[in-house]
């Protein structure tokens, strides 16, 4: 399985998806990356700075369901 060139969905730059990374993704049943490593790290940092609440700013659901 040779290295592959992929285009980053964020910055548009081409990046190498190494044979080793491909094997790892295959073992974990992951889909191919959509972003280059710098953009993945930036996205991860931005998400961490938002506080990690995946529901945005919605308040917690009330326990009073009927």
N, CA, C and O atoms as a Tinker XYZ file with bonds, in Angstrom:
   264  protein
     1  N      0.863000   -1.179000    0.000000    73     2
     2  CA     0.000000    0.000000    0.000000    64     1     3
     3  C      0.908000    1.241000    0.000000    63     2     4     5
     4  O      1.491000    1.571000    1.033000    81     3
     5  N      1.034000    1.922000   -1.129000    73     3     6
     6  CA     1.908000    3.104000   -1.195000    64     5     7
     7  C      1.286000    4.323000   -0.515000    63     6     8     9
     8  O      0.079000    4.376000   -0.277000    81     7
     9  N      2.148000    5.307000   -0.208000    73     7    10
    10  CA     1.655000    6.581000    0.315000    64     9    11
    11  C      0.672000    7.182000   -0.688000    63    10    12    13
    12  O      0.782000    6.952000   -1.892000    81    11
    13  N     -0.293000    7.959000   -0.176000    73    11    14
    14  CA    -1.273000    8.611000   -1.042000    64    13    15
    15  C     -1.234000   10.112000   -0.807000    63    14    16    17
    16  O     -0.974000   10.574000    0.304000    81    15
    17  N     -1.494000   10.865000   -1.867000    73    15    18
    18  CA    -1.632000   12.313000   -1.759000    64    17    19
    19  C     -3.111000   12.640000   -1.664000    63    18    20    21
    20  O     -3.906000   12.217000   -2.503000    81    19
    21  N     -3.475000   13.398000   -0.633000    73    19    22
    22  CA    -4.857000   13.814000   -0.425000    64    21    23
    23  C     -4.910000   15.332000   -0.353000    63    22    24    25
    24  O     -3.915000   15.978000   -0.022000    81    23
    25  N     -6.064000   15.897000   -0.660000    73    23    26
    26  CA    -6.251000   17.348000   -0.587000    64    25    27
    27  C     -7.005000   17.681000    0.693000    63    26    28    29
    28  O     -8.062000   17.110000    0.960000    81    27
    29  N     -6.467000   18.601000    1.484000    73    27    30
    30  CA    -7.087000   19.024000    2.738000    64    29    31
    31  C     -8.385000   19.779000    2.450000    63    30    32    33
    32  O     -8.416000   20.676000    1.607000    81    31
    33  N     -9.439000   19.413000    3.145000    73    31    34
    34  CA   -10.732000   20.055000    2.973000    64    33    35
    35  C    -10.806000   21.445000    3.574000    63    34    36    37
    36  O    -11.717000   22.207000    3.250000    81    35
    37  N     -9.859000   21.794000    4.450000    73    35    38
    38  CA    -9.865000   23.122000    5.066000    64    37    39
    39  C     -8.981000   24.111000    4.302000    63    38    40    41
    40  O     -9.456000   25.147000    3.837000    81    39
    41  N     -7.695000   23.781000    4.178000    73    39    42
    42  CA    -6.757000   24.736000    3.569000    64    41    43
    43  C     -6.536000   24.493000    2.079000    63    42    44    45
    44  O     -6.011000   25.365000    1.387000    81    43
    45  N     -6.925000   23.328000    1.574000    73    43    46
    46  CA    -6.772000   23.026000    0.159000    64    45    47
    47  C     -5.398000   22.518000   -0.244000    63    46    48    49
    48  O     -5.175000   22.204000   -1.413000    81    47
    49  N     -4.474000   22.431000    0.704000    73    47    50
    50  CA    -3.129000   21.938000    0.407000    64    49    51
    51  C     -3.147000   20.420000    0.256000    63    50    52    53
    52  O     -3.980000   19.732000    0.847000    81    51
    53  N     -2.212000   19.912000   -0.546000    73    51    54
    54  CA    -2.031000   18.477000   -0.693000    64    53    55
    55  C     -1.185000   17.982000    0.477000    63    54    56    57
    56  O     -0.249000   18.661000    0.900000    81    55
    57  N     -1.512000   16.802000    1.000000    73    55    58
    58  CA    -0.714000   16.222000    2.072000    64    57    59
    59  C     -0.566000   14.730000    1.842000    63    58    60    61
    60  O     -1.388000   14.105000    1.172000    81    59
    61  N      0.494000   14.167000    2.407000    73    59    62
    62  CA     0.778000   12.749000    2.241000    64    61    63
    63  C      0.117000   11.958000    3.351000    63    62    64    65
    64  O      0.278000   12.255000    4.535000    81    63
    65  N     -0.627000   10.950000    2.947000    73    63    66
    66  CA    -1.216000    9.992000    3.886000    64    65    67
    67  C     -0.346000    8.748000    3.774000    63    66    68    69
    68  O     -0.446000    7.986000    2.812000    81    67
    69  N      0.505000    8.559000    4.769000    73    67    70
    70  CA     1.528000    7.523000    4.680000    64    69    71
    71  C      0.938000    6.114000    4.731000    63    70    72    73
    72  O     -0.185000    5.902000    5.189000    81    71
    73  N      1.718000    5.178000    4.256000    73    71    74
    74  CA     1.322000    3.771000    4.280000    64    73    75
    75  C      1.032000    3.336000    5.718000    63    74    76    77
    76  O      0.065000    2.619000    5.978000    81    75
    77  N      1.868000    3.772000    6.629000    73    75    78
    78  CA     1.691000    3.420000    8.045000    64    77    79
    79  C      0.371000    3.977000    8.592000    63    78    80    81
    80  O     -0.355000    3.277000    9.299000    81    79
    81  N      0.064000    5.237000    8.263000    73    79    82
    82  CA    -1.202000    5.843000    8.697000    64    81    83
    83  C     -2.393000    5.102000    8.088000    63    82    84    85
    84  O     -3.403000    4.887000    8.758000    81    83
    85  N     -2.273000    4.714000    6.826000    73    83    86
    86  CA    -3.351000    3.983000    6.167000    64    85    87
    87  C     -3.624000    2.660000    6.872000    63    86    88    89
    88  O     -4.778000    2.270000    7.050000    81    87
    89  N     -2.563000    1.974000    7.269000    73    87    90
    90  CA    -2.721000    0.705000    7.982000    64    89    91
    91  C     -3.425000    0.928000    9.318000    63    90    92    93
    92  O     -4.311000    0.162000    9.698000    81    91
    93  N     -3.020000    1.990000   10.030000    73    91    94
    94  CA    -3.650000    2.312000   11.311000    64    93    95
    95  C     -5.141000    2.593000   11.120000    63    94    96    97
    96  O     -5.974000    2.061000   11.853000    81    95
    97  N     -5.476000    3.430000   10.136000    73    95    98
    98  CA    -6.880000    3.769000    9.865000    64    97    99
    99  C     -7.678000    2.516000    9.518000    63    98   100   101
   100  O     -8.820000    2.360000    9.948000    81    99
   101  N     -7.067000    1.622000    8.733000    73    99   102
   102  CA    -7.749000    0.394000    8.336000    64   101   103
   103  C     -8.016000   -0.493000    9.553000    63   102   104   105
   104  O     -9.104000   -1.054000    9.685000    81   103
   105  N     -7.022000   -0.622000   10.447000    73   103   106
   106  CA    -7.187000   -1.422000   11.670000    64   105   107
   107  C     -8.334000   -0.897000   12.522000    63   106   108   109
   108  O     -9.093000   -1.676000   13.098000    81   107
   109  N     -8.458000    0.410000   12.600000    73   107   110
   110  CA    -9.484000    1.049000   13.431000    64   109   111
   111  C    -10.807000    1.233000   12.690000    63   110   112   113
   112  O    -11.785000    1.704000   13.270000    81   111
   113  N    -10.837000    0.865000   11.420000    73   111   114
   114  CA   -12.018000    1.025000   10.568000    64   113   115
   115  C    -12.430000    2.495000   10.459000    63   114   116   117
   116  O    -13.616000    2.823000   10.453000    81   115
   117  N    -11.412000    3.385000   10.371000    73   115   118
   118  CA   -11.641000    4.816000   10.201000    64   117   119
   119  C    -11.728000    5.141000    8.709000    63   118   120   121
   120  O    -11.172000    4.426000    7.875000    81   119
   121  N    -12.426000    6.219000    8.386000    73   119   122
   122  CA   -12.434000    6.720000    7.014000    64   121   123
   123  C    -11.162000    7.546000    6.801000    63   122   124   125
   124  O    -10.566000    8.014000    7.771000    81   123
   125  N    -10.739000    7.733000    5.545000    73   123   126
   126  CA    -9.530000    8.533000    5.289000    64   125   127
   127  C     -9.677000    9.949000    5.843000    63   126   128   129
   128  O    -10.785000   10.481000    5.909000    81   127
   129  N     -8.552000   10.559000    6.241000    73   127   130
   130  CA    -8.615000   11.917000    6.791000    64   129   131
   131  C     -9.068000   12.927000    5.747000    63   130   132   133
   132  O     -8.784000   12.783000    4.558000    81   131
   133  N     -9.776000   13.950000    6.210000    73   131   134
   134  CA   -10.240000   15.016000    5.323000    64   133   135
   135  C     -9.387000   16.266000    5.462000    63   134   136   137
   136  O     -9.487000   17.193000    4.658000    81   135
   137  N     -8.544000   16.285000    6.495000    73   135   138
   138  CA    -7.720000   17.459000    6.775000    64   137   139
   139  C     -6.260000   17.055000    6.948000    63   138   140   141
   140  O     -5.961000   15.941000    7.378000    81   139
   141  N     -5.358000   17.968000    6.609000    73   139   142
   142  CA    -3.935000   17.744000    6.842000    64   141   143
   143  C     -3.672000   17.836000    8.348000    63   142   144   145
   144  O     -4.514000   18.310000    9.110000    81   143
   145  N     -2.505000   17.381000    8.754000    73   143   146
   146  CA    -2.199000   17.351000   10.184000    64   145   147
   147  C     -2.273000   18.737000   10.837000    63   146   148   149
   148  O     -2.872000   18.855000   11.906000    81   147
   149  N     -1.692000   19.798000   10.244000    73   147   150
   150  CA    -1.816000   21.121000   10.876000    64   149   151
   151  C     -3.276000   21.563000   11.044000    63   150   152   153
   152  O     -3.633000   22.138000   12.072000    81   151
   153  N     -4.118000   21.298000   10.041000    73   151   154
   154  CA    -5.535000   21.686000   10.145000    64   153   155
   155  C     -6.265000   20.827000   11.172000    63   154   156   157
   156  O     -7.141000   21.327000   11.876000    81   155
   157  N     -5.917000   19.526000   11.271000    73   155   158
   158  CA    -6.529000   18.669000   12.297000    64   157   159
   159  C     -6.171000   19.179000   13.688000    63   158   160   161
   160  O     -7.024000   19.245000   14.574000    81   159
   161  N     -4.889000   19.542000   13.874000    73   159   162
   162  CA    -4.454000   20.047000   15.179000    64   161   163
   163  C     -5.123000   21.378000   15.508000    63   162   164   165
   164  O     -5.522000   21.610000   16.649000    81   163
   165  N     -5.246000   22.256000   14.506000    73   163   166
   166  CA    -5.908000   23.545000   14.725000    64   165   167
   167  C     -7.364000   23.327000   15.108000    63   166   168   169
   168  O     -7.865000   23.966000   16.033000    81   167
   169  N     -8.049000   22.426000   14.403000    73   167   170
   170  CA    -9.459000   22.133000   14.694000    64   169   171
   171  C     -9.612000   21.561000   16.101000    63   170   172   173
   172  O    -10.532000   21.926000   16.832000    81   171
   173  N     -8.705000   20.663000   16.472000    73   171   174
   174  CA    -8.750000   20.064000   17.806000    64   173   175
   175  C     -8.558000   21.140000   18.877000    63   174   176   177
   176  O     -9.255000   21.149000   19.892000    81   175
   177  N     -7.603000   22.048000   18.639000    73   175   178
   178  CA    -7.343000   23.141000   19.580000    64   177   179
   179  C     -8.550000   24.070000   19.682000    63   178   180   181
   180  O     -8.949000   24.456000   20.781000    81   179
   181  N     -9.132000   24.430000   18.534000    73   179   182
   182  CA   -10.306000   25.310000   18.523000    64   181   183
   183  C    -11.469000   24.676000   19.279000    63   182   184   185
   184  O    -12.172000   25.357000   20.027000    81   183
   185  N    -11.673000   23.375000   19.085000    73   183   186
   186  CA   -12.769000   22.681000   19.771000    64   185   187
   187  C    -12.519000   22.633000   21.280000    63   186   188   189
   188  O    -13.453000   22.776000   22.070000    81   187
   189  N    -11.265000   22.434000   21.677000    73   187   190
   190  CA   -10.931000   22.390000   23.102000    64   189   191
   191  C    -11.165000   23.754000   23.746000    63   190   192   193
   192  O    -11.591000   23.834000   24.898000    81   191
   193  N    -10.886000   24.826000   23.002000    73   191   194
   194  CA   -11.068000   26.176000   23.535000    64   193   195
   195  C    -12.534000   26.556000   23.677000    63   194   196   197
   196  O    -12.863000   27.491000   24.407000    81   195
   197  N    -13.417000   25.840000   22.986000    73   195   198
   198  CA   -14.849000   26.121000   23.090000    64   197   199
   199  C    -15.464000   25.476000   24.327000    63   198   200   201
   200  O    -16.626000   25.733000   24.641000    81   199
   201  N    -14.720000   24.659000   25.020000    73   199   202
   202  CA   -15.224000   24.082000   26.255000    64   201   203
   203  C    -15.674000   22.644000   26.151000    63   202   204   205
   204  O    -15.980000   22.030000   27.173000    81   203
   205  N    -15.728000   22.091000   24.974000    73   203   206
   206  CA   -16.044000   20.684000   24.835000    64   205   207
   207  C    -17.511000   20.323000   24.893000    63   206   208   209
   208  O    -17.840000   19.139000   24.831000    81   207
   209  N    -18.417000   21.298000   25.011000    73   207   210
   210  CA   -19.844000   21.015000   25.035000    64   209   211
   211  C    -20.312000   20.824000   23.601000    63   210   212   213
   212  O    -20.417000   21.792000   22.848000    81   211
   213  N    -20.590000   19.593000   23.220000    73   211   214
   214  CA   -20.978000   19.304000   21.840000    64   213   215
   215  C    -22.358000   19.838000   21.504000    63   214   216   217
   216  O    -22.709000   19.904000   20.326000    81   215
   217  N    -23.149000   20.219000   22.488000    73   215   218
   218  CA   -24.502000   20.704000   22.250000    64   217   219
   219  C    -24.555000   22.212000   22.080000    63   218   220   221
   220  O    -25.635000   22.801000   22.121000    81   219
   221  N    -23.422000   22.833000   21.892000    73   219   222
   222  CA   -23.407000   24.283000   21.755000    64   221   223
   223  C    -23.706000   24.934000   23.083000    63   222   224   225
   224  O    -23.184000   24.506000   24.112000    81   223
   225  N    -24.536000   25.960000   23.085000    73   223   226
   226  CA   -24.859000   26.682000   24.312000    64   225   227
   227  C    -26.230000   26.318000   24.863000    63   226   228   229
   228  O    -26.784000   27.046000   25.687000    81   227
   229  N    -26.778000   25.199000   24.414000    73   227   230
   230  CA   -28.092000   24.799000   24.911000    64   229   231
   231  C    -28.006000   24.425000   26.382000    63   230   232   233
   232  O    -27.032000   23.808000   26.812000    81   231
   233  N    -29.013000   24.793000   27.149000    73   231   234
   234  CA   -29.025000   24.397000   28.563000    64   233   235
   235  C    -29.284000   22.900000   28.682000    63   234   236   237
   236  O    -29.805000   22.291000   27.747000    81   235
   237  N    -28.931000   22.298000   29.812000    73   235   238
   238  CA   -29.199000   20.871000   29.992000    64   237   239
   239  C    -30.694000   20.594000   29.963000    63   238   240   241
   240  O    -31.504000   21.445000   30.331000    81   239
   241  N    -31.049000   19.390000   29.520000    73   239   242
   242  CA   -32.456000   19.014000   29.461000    64   241   243
   243  C    -33.004000   18.842000   30.868000    63   242   244   245
   244  O    -32.309000   18.386000   31.777000    81   243
   245  N    -34.248000   19.214000   31.023000    73   243   246
   246  CA   -34.918000   19.076000   32.309000    64   245   247
   247  C    -35.258000   17.612000   32.549000    63   246   248   249
   248  O    -35.520000   16.869000   31.602000    81   247
   249  N    -35.256000   17.202000   33.794000    73   247   250
   250  CA   -35.600000   15.832000   34.146000    64   249   251
   251  C    -37.091000   15.625000   34.311000    63   250   252   253
   252  O    -37.518000   14.540000   34.706000    81   251
   253  N    -37.893000   16.636000   34.020000    73   251   254
   254  CA   -39.345000   16.563000   34.230000    64   253   255
   255  C    -40.075000   16.186000   32.945000    63   254   256   257
   256  O    -40.903000   16.954000   32.453000    81   255
   257  N    -39.780000   15.034000   32.411000    73   255   258
   258  CA   -40.482000   14.585000   31.197000    64   257   259
   259  C    -41.772000   13.894000   31.575000    63   258   260   261
   260  O    -41.861000   13.242000   32.616000    81   259
   261  N    -42.767000   14.040000   30.728000    73   259   262
   262  CA   -44.057000   13.390000   30.988000    64   261   263
   263  C    -44.406000   12.443000   29.898000    63   262   264
   264  O    -45.458000   11.805000   29.948000    81   263
